[in-house]
Short mmCIF file of C-alpha atoms in Angstrom, two decimals:
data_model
loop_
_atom_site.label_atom_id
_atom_site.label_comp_id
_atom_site.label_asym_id
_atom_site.label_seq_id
_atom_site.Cartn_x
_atom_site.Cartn_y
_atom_site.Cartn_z
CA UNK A 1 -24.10 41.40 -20.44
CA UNK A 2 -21.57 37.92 -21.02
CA UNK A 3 -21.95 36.13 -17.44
CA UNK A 4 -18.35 35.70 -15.58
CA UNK A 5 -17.47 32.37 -15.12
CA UNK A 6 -15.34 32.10 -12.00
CA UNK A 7 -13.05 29.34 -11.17
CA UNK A 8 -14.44 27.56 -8.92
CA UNK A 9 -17.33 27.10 -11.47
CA UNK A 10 -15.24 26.32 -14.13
CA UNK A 11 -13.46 23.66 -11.87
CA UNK A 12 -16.88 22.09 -10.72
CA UNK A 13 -18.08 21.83 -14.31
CA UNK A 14 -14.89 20.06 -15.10
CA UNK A 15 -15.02 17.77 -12.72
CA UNK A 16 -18.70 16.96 -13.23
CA UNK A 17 -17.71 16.39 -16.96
CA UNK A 18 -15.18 14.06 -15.61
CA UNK A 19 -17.34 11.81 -13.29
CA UNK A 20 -19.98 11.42 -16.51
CA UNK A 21 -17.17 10.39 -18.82
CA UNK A 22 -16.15 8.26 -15.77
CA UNK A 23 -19.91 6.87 -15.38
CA UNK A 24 -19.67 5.84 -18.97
CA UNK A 25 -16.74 3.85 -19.03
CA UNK A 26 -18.00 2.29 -16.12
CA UNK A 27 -19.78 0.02 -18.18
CA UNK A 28 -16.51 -1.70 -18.46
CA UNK A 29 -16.33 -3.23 -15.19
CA UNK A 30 -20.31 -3.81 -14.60
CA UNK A 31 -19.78 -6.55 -17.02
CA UNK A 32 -16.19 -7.88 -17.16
CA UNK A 33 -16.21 -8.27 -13.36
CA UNK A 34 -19.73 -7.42 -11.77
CA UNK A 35 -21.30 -9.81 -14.12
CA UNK A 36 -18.43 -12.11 -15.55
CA UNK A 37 -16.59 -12.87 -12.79
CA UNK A 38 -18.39 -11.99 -9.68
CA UNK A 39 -21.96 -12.73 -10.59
CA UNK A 40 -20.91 -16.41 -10.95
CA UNK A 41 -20.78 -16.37 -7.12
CA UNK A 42 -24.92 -16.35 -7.35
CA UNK A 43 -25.18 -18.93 -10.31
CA UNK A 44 -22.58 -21.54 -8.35
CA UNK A 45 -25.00 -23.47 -5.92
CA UNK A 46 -27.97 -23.84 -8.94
CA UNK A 47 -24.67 -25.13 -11.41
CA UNK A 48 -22.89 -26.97 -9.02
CA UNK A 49 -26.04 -28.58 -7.90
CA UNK A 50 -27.88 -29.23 -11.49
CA UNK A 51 -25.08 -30.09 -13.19
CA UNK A 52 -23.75 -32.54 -11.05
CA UNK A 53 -20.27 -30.71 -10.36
CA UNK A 54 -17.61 -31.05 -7.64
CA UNK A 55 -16.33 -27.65 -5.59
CA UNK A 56 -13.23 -28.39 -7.69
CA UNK A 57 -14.91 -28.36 -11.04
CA UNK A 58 -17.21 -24.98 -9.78
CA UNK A 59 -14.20 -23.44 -8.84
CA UNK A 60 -12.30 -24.80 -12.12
CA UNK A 61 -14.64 -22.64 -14.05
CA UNK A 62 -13.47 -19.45 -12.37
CA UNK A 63 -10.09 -20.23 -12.49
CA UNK A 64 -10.77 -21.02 -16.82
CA UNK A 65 -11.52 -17.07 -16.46
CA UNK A 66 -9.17 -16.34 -14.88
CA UNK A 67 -6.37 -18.24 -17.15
CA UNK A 68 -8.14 -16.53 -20.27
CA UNK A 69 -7.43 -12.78 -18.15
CA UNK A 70 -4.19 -13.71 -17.63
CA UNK A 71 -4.03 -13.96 -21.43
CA UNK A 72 -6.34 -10.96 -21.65
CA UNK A 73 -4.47 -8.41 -19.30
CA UNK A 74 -1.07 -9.71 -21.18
CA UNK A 75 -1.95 -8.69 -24.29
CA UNK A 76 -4.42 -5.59 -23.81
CA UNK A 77 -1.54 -3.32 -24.54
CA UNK A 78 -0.92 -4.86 -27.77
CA UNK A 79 -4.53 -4.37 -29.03
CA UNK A 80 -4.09 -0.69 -27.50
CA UNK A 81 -1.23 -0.25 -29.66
CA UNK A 82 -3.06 -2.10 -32.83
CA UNK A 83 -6.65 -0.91 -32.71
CA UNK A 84 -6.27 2.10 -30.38
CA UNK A 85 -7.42 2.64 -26.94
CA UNK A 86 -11.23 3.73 -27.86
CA UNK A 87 -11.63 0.56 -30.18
CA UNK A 88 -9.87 -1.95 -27.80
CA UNK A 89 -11.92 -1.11 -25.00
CA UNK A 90 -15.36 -1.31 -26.68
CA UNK A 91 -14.57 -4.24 -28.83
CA UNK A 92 -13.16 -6.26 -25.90
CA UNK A 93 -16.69 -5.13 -24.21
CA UNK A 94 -18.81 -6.26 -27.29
CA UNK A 95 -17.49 -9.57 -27.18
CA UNK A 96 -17.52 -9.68 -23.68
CA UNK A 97 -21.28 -9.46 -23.68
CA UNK A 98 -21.52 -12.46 -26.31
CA UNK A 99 -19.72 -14.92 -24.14
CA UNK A 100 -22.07 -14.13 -20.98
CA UNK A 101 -25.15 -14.39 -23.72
CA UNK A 102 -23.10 -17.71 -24.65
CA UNK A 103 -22.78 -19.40 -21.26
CA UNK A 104 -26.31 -19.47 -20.90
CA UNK A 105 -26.60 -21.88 -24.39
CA UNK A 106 -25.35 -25.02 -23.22
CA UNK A 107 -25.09 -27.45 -20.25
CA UNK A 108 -21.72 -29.23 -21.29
CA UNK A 109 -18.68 -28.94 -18.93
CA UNK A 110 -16.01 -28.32 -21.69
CA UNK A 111 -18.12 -25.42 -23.48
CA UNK A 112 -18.82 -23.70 -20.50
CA UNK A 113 -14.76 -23.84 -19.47
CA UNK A 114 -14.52 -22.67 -23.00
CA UNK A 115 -17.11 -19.59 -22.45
CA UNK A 116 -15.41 -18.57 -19.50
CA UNK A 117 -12.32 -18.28 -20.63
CA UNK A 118 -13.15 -16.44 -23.71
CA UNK A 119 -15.31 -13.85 -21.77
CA UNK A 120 -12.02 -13.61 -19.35
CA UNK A 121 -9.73 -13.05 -22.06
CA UNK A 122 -11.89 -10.01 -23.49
CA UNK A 123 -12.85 -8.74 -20.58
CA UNK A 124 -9.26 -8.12 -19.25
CA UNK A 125 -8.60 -6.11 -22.16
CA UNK A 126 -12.05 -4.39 -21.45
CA UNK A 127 -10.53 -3.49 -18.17
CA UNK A 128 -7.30 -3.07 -18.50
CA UNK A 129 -7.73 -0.85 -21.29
CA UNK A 130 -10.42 1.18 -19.50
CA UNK A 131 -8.15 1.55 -16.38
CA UNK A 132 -5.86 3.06 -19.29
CA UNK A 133 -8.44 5.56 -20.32
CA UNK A 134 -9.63 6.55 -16.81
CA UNK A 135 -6.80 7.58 -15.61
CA UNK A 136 -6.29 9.67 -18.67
CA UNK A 137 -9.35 11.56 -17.63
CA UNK A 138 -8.61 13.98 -15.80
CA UNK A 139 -4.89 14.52 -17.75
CA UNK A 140 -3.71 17.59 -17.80
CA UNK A 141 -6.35 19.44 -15.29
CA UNK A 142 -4.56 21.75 -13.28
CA UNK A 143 -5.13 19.19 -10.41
CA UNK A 144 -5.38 15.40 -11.55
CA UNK A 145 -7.92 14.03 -9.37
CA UNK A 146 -8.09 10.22 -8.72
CA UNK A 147 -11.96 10.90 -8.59
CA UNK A 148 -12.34 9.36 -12.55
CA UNK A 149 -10.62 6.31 -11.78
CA UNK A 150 -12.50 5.64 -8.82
CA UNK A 151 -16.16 6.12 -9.99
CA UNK A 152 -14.53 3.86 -13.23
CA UNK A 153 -13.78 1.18 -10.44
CA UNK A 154 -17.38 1.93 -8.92
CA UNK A 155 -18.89 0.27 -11.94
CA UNK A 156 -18.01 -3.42 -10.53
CA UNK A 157 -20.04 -2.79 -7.15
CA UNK A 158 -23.00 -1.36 -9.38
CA UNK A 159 -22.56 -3.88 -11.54
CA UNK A 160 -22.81 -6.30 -8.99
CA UNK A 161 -25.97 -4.89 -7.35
CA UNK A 162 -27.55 -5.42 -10.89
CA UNK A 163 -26.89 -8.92 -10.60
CA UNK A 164 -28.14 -9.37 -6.82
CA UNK A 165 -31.21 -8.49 -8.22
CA UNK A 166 -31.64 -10.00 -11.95
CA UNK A 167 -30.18 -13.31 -10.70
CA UNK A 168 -32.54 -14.33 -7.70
CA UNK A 169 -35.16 -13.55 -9.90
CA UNK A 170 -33.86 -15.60 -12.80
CA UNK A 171 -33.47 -18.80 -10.30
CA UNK A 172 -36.88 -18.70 -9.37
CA UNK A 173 -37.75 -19.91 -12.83
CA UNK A 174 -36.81 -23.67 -11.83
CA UNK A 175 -34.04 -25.63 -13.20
CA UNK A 176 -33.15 -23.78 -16.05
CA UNK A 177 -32.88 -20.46 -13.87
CA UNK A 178 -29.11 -20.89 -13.80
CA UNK A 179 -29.77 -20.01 -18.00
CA UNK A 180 -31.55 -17.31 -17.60
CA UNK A 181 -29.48 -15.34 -15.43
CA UNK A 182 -26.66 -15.65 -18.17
CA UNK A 183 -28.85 -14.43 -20.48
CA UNK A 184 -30.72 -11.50 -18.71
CA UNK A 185 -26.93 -10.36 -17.75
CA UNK A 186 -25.95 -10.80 -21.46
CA UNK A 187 -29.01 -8.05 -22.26
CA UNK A 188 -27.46 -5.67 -19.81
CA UNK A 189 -23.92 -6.33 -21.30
CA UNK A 190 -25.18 -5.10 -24.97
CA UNK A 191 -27.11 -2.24 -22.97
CA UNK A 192 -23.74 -1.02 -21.63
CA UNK A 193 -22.16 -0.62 -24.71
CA UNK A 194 -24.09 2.62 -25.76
CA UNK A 195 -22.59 4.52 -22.53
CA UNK A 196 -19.15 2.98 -22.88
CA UNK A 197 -18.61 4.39 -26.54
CA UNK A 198 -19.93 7.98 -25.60
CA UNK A 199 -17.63 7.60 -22.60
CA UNK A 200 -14.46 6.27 -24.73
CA UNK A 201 -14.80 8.54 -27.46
CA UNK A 202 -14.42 11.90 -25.28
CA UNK A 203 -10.92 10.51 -24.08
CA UNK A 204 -7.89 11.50 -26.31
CA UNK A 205 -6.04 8.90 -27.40
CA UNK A 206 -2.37 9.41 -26.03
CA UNK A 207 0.12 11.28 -28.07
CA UNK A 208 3.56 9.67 -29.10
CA UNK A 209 3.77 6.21 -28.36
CA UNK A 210 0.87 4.51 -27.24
CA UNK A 211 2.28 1.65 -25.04
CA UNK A 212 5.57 1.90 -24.12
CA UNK A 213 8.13 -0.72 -23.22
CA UNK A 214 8.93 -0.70 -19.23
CA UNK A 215 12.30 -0.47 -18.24
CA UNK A 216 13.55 -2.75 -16.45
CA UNK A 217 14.21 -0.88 -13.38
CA UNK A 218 10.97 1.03 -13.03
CA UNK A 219 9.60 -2.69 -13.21
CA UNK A 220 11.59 -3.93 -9.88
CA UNK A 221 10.40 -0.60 -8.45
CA UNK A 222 6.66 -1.91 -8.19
CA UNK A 223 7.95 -5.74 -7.18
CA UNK A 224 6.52 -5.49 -3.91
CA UNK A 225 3.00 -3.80 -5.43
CA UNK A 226 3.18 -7.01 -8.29
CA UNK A 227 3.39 -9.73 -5.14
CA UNK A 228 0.87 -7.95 -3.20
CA UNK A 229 -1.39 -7.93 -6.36
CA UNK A 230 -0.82 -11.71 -6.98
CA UNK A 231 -1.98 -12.92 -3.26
CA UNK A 232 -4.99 -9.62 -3.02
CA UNK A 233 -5.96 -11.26 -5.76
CA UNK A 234 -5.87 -15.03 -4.72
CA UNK A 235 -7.25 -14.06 -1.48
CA UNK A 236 -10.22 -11.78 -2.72
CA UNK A 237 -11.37 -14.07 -5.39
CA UNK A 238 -11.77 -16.70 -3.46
CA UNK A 239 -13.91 -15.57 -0.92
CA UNK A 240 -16.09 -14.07 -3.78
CA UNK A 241 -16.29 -17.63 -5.55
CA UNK A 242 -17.43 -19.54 -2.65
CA UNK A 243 -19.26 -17.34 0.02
CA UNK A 244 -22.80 -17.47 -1.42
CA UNK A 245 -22.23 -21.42 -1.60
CA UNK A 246 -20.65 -21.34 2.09
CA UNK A 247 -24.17 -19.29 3.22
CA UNK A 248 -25.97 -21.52 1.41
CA UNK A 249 -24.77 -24.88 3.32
CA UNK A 250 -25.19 -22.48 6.34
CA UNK A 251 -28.77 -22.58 5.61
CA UNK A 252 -29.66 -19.18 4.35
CA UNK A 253 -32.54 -18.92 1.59
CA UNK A 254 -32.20 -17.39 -2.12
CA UNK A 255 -33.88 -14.22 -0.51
CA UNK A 256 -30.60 -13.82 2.26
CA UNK A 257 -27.95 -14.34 -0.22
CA UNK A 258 -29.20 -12.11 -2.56
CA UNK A 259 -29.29 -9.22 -0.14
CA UNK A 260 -25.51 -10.43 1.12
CA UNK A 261 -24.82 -9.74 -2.52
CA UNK A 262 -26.45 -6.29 -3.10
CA UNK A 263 -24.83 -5.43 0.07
CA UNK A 264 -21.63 -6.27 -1.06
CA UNK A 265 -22.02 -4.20 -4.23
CA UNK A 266 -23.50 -1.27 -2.51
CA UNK A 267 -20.78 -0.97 0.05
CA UNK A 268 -18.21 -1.18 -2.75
CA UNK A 269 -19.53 1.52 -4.78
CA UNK A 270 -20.24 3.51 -2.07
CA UNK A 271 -16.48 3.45 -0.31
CA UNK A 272 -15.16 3.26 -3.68
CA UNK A 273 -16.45 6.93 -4.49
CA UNK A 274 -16.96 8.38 -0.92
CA UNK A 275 -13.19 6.85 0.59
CA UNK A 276 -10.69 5.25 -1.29
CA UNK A 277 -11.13 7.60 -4.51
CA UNK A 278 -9.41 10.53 -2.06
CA UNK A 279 -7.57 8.12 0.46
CA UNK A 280 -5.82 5.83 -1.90
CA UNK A 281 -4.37 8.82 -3.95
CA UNK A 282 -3.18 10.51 -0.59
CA UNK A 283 -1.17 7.47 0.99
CA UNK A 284 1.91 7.01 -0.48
CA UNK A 285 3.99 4.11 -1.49
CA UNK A 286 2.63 0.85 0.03
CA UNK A 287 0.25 1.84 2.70
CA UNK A 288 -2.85 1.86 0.71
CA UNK A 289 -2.34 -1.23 -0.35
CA UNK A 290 -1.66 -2.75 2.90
CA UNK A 291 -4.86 -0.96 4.64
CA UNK A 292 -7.02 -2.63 1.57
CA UNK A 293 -5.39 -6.33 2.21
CA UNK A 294 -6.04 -6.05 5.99
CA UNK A 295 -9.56 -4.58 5.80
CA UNK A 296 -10.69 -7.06 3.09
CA UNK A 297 -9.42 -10.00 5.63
CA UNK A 298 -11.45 -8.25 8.41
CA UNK A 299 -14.60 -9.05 6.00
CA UNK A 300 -13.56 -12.68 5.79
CA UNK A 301 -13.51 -13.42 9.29
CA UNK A 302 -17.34 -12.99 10.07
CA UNK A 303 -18.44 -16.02 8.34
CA UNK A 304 -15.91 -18.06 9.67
CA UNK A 305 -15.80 -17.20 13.71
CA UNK A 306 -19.40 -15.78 13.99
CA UNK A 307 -22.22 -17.91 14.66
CA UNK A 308 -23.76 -18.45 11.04
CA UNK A 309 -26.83 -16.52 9.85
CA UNK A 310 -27.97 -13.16 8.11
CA UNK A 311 -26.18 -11.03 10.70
CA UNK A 312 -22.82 -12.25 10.06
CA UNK A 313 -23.04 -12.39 6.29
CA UNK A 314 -24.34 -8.64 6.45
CA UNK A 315 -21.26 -7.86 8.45
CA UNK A 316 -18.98 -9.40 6.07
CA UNK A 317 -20.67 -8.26 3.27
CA UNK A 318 -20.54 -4.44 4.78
CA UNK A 319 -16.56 -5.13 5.37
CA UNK A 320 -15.45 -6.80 2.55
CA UNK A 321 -17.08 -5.12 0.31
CA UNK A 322 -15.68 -1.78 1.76
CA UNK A 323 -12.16 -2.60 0.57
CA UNK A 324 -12.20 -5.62 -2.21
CA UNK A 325 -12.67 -3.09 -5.36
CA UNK A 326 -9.70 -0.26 -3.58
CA UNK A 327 -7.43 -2.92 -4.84
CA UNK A 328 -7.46 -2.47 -8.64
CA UNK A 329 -8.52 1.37 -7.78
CA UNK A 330 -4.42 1.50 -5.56
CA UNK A 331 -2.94 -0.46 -8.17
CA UNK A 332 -4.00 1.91 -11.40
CA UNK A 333 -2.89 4.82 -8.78
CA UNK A 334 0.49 3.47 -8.34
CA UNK A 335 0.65 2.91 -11.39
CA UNK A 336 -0.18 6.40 -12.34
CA UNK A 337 2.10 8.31 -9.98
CA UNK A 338 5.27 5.82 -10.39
CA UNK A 339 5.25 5.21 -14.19
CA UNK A 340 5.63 7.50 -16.85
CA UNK A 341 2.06 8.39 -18.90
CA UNK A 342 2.98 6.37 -22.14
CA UNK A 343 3.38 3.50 -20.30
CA UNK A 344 0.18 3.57 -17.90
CA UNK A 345 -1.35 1.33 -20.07
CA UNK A 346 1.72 -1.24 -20.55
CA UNK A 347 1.82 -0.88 -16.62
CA UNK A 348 -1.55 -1.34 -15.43
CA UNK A 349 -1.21 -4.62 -17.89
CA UNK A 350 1.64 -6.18 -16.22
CA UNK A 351 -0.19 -5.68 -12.64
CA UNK A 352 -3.35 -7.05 -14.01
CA UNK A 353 -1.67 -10.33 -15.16
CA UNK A 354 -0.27 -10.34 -11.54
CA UNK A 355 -3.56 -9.98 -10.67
CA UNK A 356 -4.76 -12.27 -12.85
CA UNK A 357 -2.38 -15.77 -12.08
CA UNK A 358 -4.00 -14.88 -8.51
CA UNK A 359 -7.34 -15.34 -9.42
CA UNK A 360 -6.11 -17.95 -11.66
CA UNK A 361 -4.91 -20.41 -8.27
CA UNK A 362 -6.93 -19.05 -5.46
CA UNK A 363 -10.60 -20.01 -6.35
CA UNK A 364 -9.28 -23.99 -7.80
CA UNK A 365 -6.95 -23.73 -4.40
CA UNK A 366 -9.96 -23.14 -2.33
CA UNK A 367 -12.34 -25.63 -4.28
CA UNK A 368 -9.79 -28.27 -3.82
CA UNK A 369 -9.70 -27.85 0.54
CA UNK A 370 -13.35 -27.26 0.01
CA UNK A 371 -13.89 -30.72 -1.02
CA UNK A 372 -12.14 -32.13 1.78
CA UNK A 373 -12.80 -32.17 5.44
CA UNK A 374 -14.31 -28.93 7.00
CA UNK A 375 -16.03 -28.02 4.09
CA UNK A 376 -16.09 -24.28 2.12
CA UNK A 377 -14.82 -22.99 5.97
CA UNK A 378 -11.53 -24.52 5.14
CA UNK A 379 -11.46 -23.33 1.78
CA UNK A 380 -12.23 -19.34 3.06
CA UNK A 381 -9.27 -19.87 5.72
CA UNK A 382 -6.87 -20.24 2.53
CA UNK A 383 -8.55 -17.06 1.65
CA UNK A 384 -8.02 -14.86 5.08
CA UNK A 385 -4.66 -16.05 4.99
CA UNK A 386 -3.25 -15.07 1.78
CA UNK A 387 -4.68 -11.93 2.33
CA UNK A 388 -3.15 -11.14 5.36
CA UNK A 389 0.17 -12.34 3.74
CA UNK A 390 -0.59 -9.53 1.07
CA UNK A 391 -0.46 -6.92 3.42
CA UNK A 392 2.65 -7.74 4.95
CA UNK A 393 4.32 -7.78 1.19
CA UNK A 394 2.68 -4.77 0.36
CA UNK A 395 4.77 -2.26 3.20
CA UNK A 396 7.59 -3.41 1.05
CA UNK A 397 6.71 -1.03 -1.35
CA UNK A 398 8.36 2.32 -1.71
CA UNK A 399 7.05 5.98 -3.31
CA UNK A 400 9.30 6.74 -6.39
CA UNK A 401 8.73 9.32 -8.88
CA UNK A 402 7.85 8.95 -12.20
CA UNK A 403 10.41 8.22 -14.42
#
């Protein structure tokens, strides 16, 4: 006798094909922001301090990433349109994982600039294009689920728990620790690439055009989501650029920062999959959002009005790391809901450059009050305040329907 299948089966095997496909492309953002960007946060103090640079020049290196994602996020839907999604992602991931094997081959200021913005550039198009593909997912279920896109977004906090614990390790080797890290991350990079294909290649590329042109008008729908996106991202970025140094001057060992950082990562994947992958495609218009801005400022505020030591980084870590990654989850949503499908990946694009000339200013911002009286503090304040700005621009934003 042929076993029935009954619905609610069928539906939970979907969706469990959907979270692996999900899991794969997750490889994505382990490396172009759990290790590119983020894990940079661990490698700072050892750089900084062995290669004789100011908080201006440390910071100077994120924002080189950052100006080569700008460039990245701009263009990603013109190497959708030229190689296809599948190819753009996994080529933009490839290279990706050079430039991190790269940064670990040389000392000199201008290279290393010159590393960082190359792995930024590719890694934007990584991302960007992957945000593309996630949401495509679950496309054409009977019930789209925001479930993909979230445990796609999931990949940074994993990838940055990967990092907490390769990098510590690395810097116990002695001075050229700072190296090693690089290149043990570089190793996972090319390991990712094997789960990113089989992920990519069970996604269908999109019929008809493959990256439309926005309108004009369904671009000034979204202006309050694209000046929320620009200080989120200002705000976040800074905080995760200088908070390991700021616990560092605070007095807390290798061991401490290490677990802020796994902590961080943990509580992103965890809220990423368990909250904001059901709440953030419930709340409509603005309001998610708003509720990400205000919670990520909540995390700053720990190490800068708490008496300094392991409790108060846990804290932050715990808060801010419940809330940083929701951003780029609400923004694909948005995009998803208020943009027509052919031009998700044209739209997530134009909010990841947003994004983007955020990061670009906030961390060089920050480094530049950081090297002035009151220390990293005064550079984290810039931080707490642009985020709270954010969430004020973001209620600006209304629901409209695709179109």
């Amino acid at each position: 006798m042929t076993a029935v299948t009954s619905p609610s089966q069928g539906e939970r095997a979907g969706v469990a094909r959907q979270v692996l496909i999900a899991l794969g492309l997750a490889g994505g953002p382990v490396v172009a922001l759990g290790f590119t960007r983020f894990a940079y946060a661990l490698l700072l103090p050892p750089m900084h301090q062995r290669l004789g640079w100011s908080y201006a020049q440390a910071g100077g290196m994120n924002t080189a990433n950052a100006a080569g994602y700008i460039l990245g996020a701009a263009s990603a839907a013109y190497w959708a349109r030229r190689l296809g999604d599948r190819a753009a992602f996994w080529w933009g991931l490839a290279v990706s994982a050079l430039a991190i094997v790269a940064t670990a081959a040389s000392a000199n200021f201008a290279a290393l600039l010159a590393f960082r913005f190359a792995g930024g550039l590719t890694t934007a198009v990584t991302f960007v294009v992957g945000s593309a593909l996630a949401s495509r997912v679950a496309f054409g279920t009977r019930r789209p689920s925001a479930l993909p896109i979230a445990v796609y977004m999931a990949g940074v906090g994993i990838g940055m728990v990967i990092s907490g614990i390769v990098v510590p390790a690395a810097l116990s080797a002695g001075d050229a620790g700072w190296r090693l890290g690089w290149l043990l991350m570089g190793a996972a990079s090319v390991v990712a690439l094997l789960p990113a294909w089989l992920g990519a290649r069970h996604v269908p590329e999109p019929a008809g055009a493959q990256a439309a042109v926005l309108a004009r008008r369904q671009l000034r729908r979204l202006a309050p989501t694209f000046a929320w996106y620009v200080l989120f991202g200002a705000g976040y970025v800074s905080y995760m650029t200088f908070a390991v140094a700021l616990l560092r001057t605070q007095g807390l060992g290798s061991s401490a920062t290490a677990l802020f950082f796994i902590v961080l990562g943990v509580s992103s994947v965890v809220t990423t999959l368990a909250v904001w992958g059901h709440l953030a495609g419930r709340l409509r218009g603005g309001h998610a959002p708003a509720l990400i801005a205000a919670l990520v400022f909540a995390g700053v505020l720990p190490l800068l009005l708490m008496t300094p030591g392991t409790s108060s980084a846990l804290l932050s870590a715990v808060v801010f790391g419940a809330g940083f990654m929701a951003g780029p989850t609400a923004a694909t949503l948005i995009a998803r809901r208020m943009l027509p499908p052919a031009g998700w990946t044209a739209g997530i694009a134009l909010l990841t450059v947003a994004f983007s000339i955020g990061q670009a200013v906030g961390p060089l911002a920050s480094g530049l009050l950081s090297d002035g009286d009151g220390g990293i503090a005064r550079g984290l304040w810039l931080s707490a305040a642009l985020l709270i700005v954010a969430a004020a621009a973001a209620l600006f934003q209304r629901e409209h329907a695709a179109s």
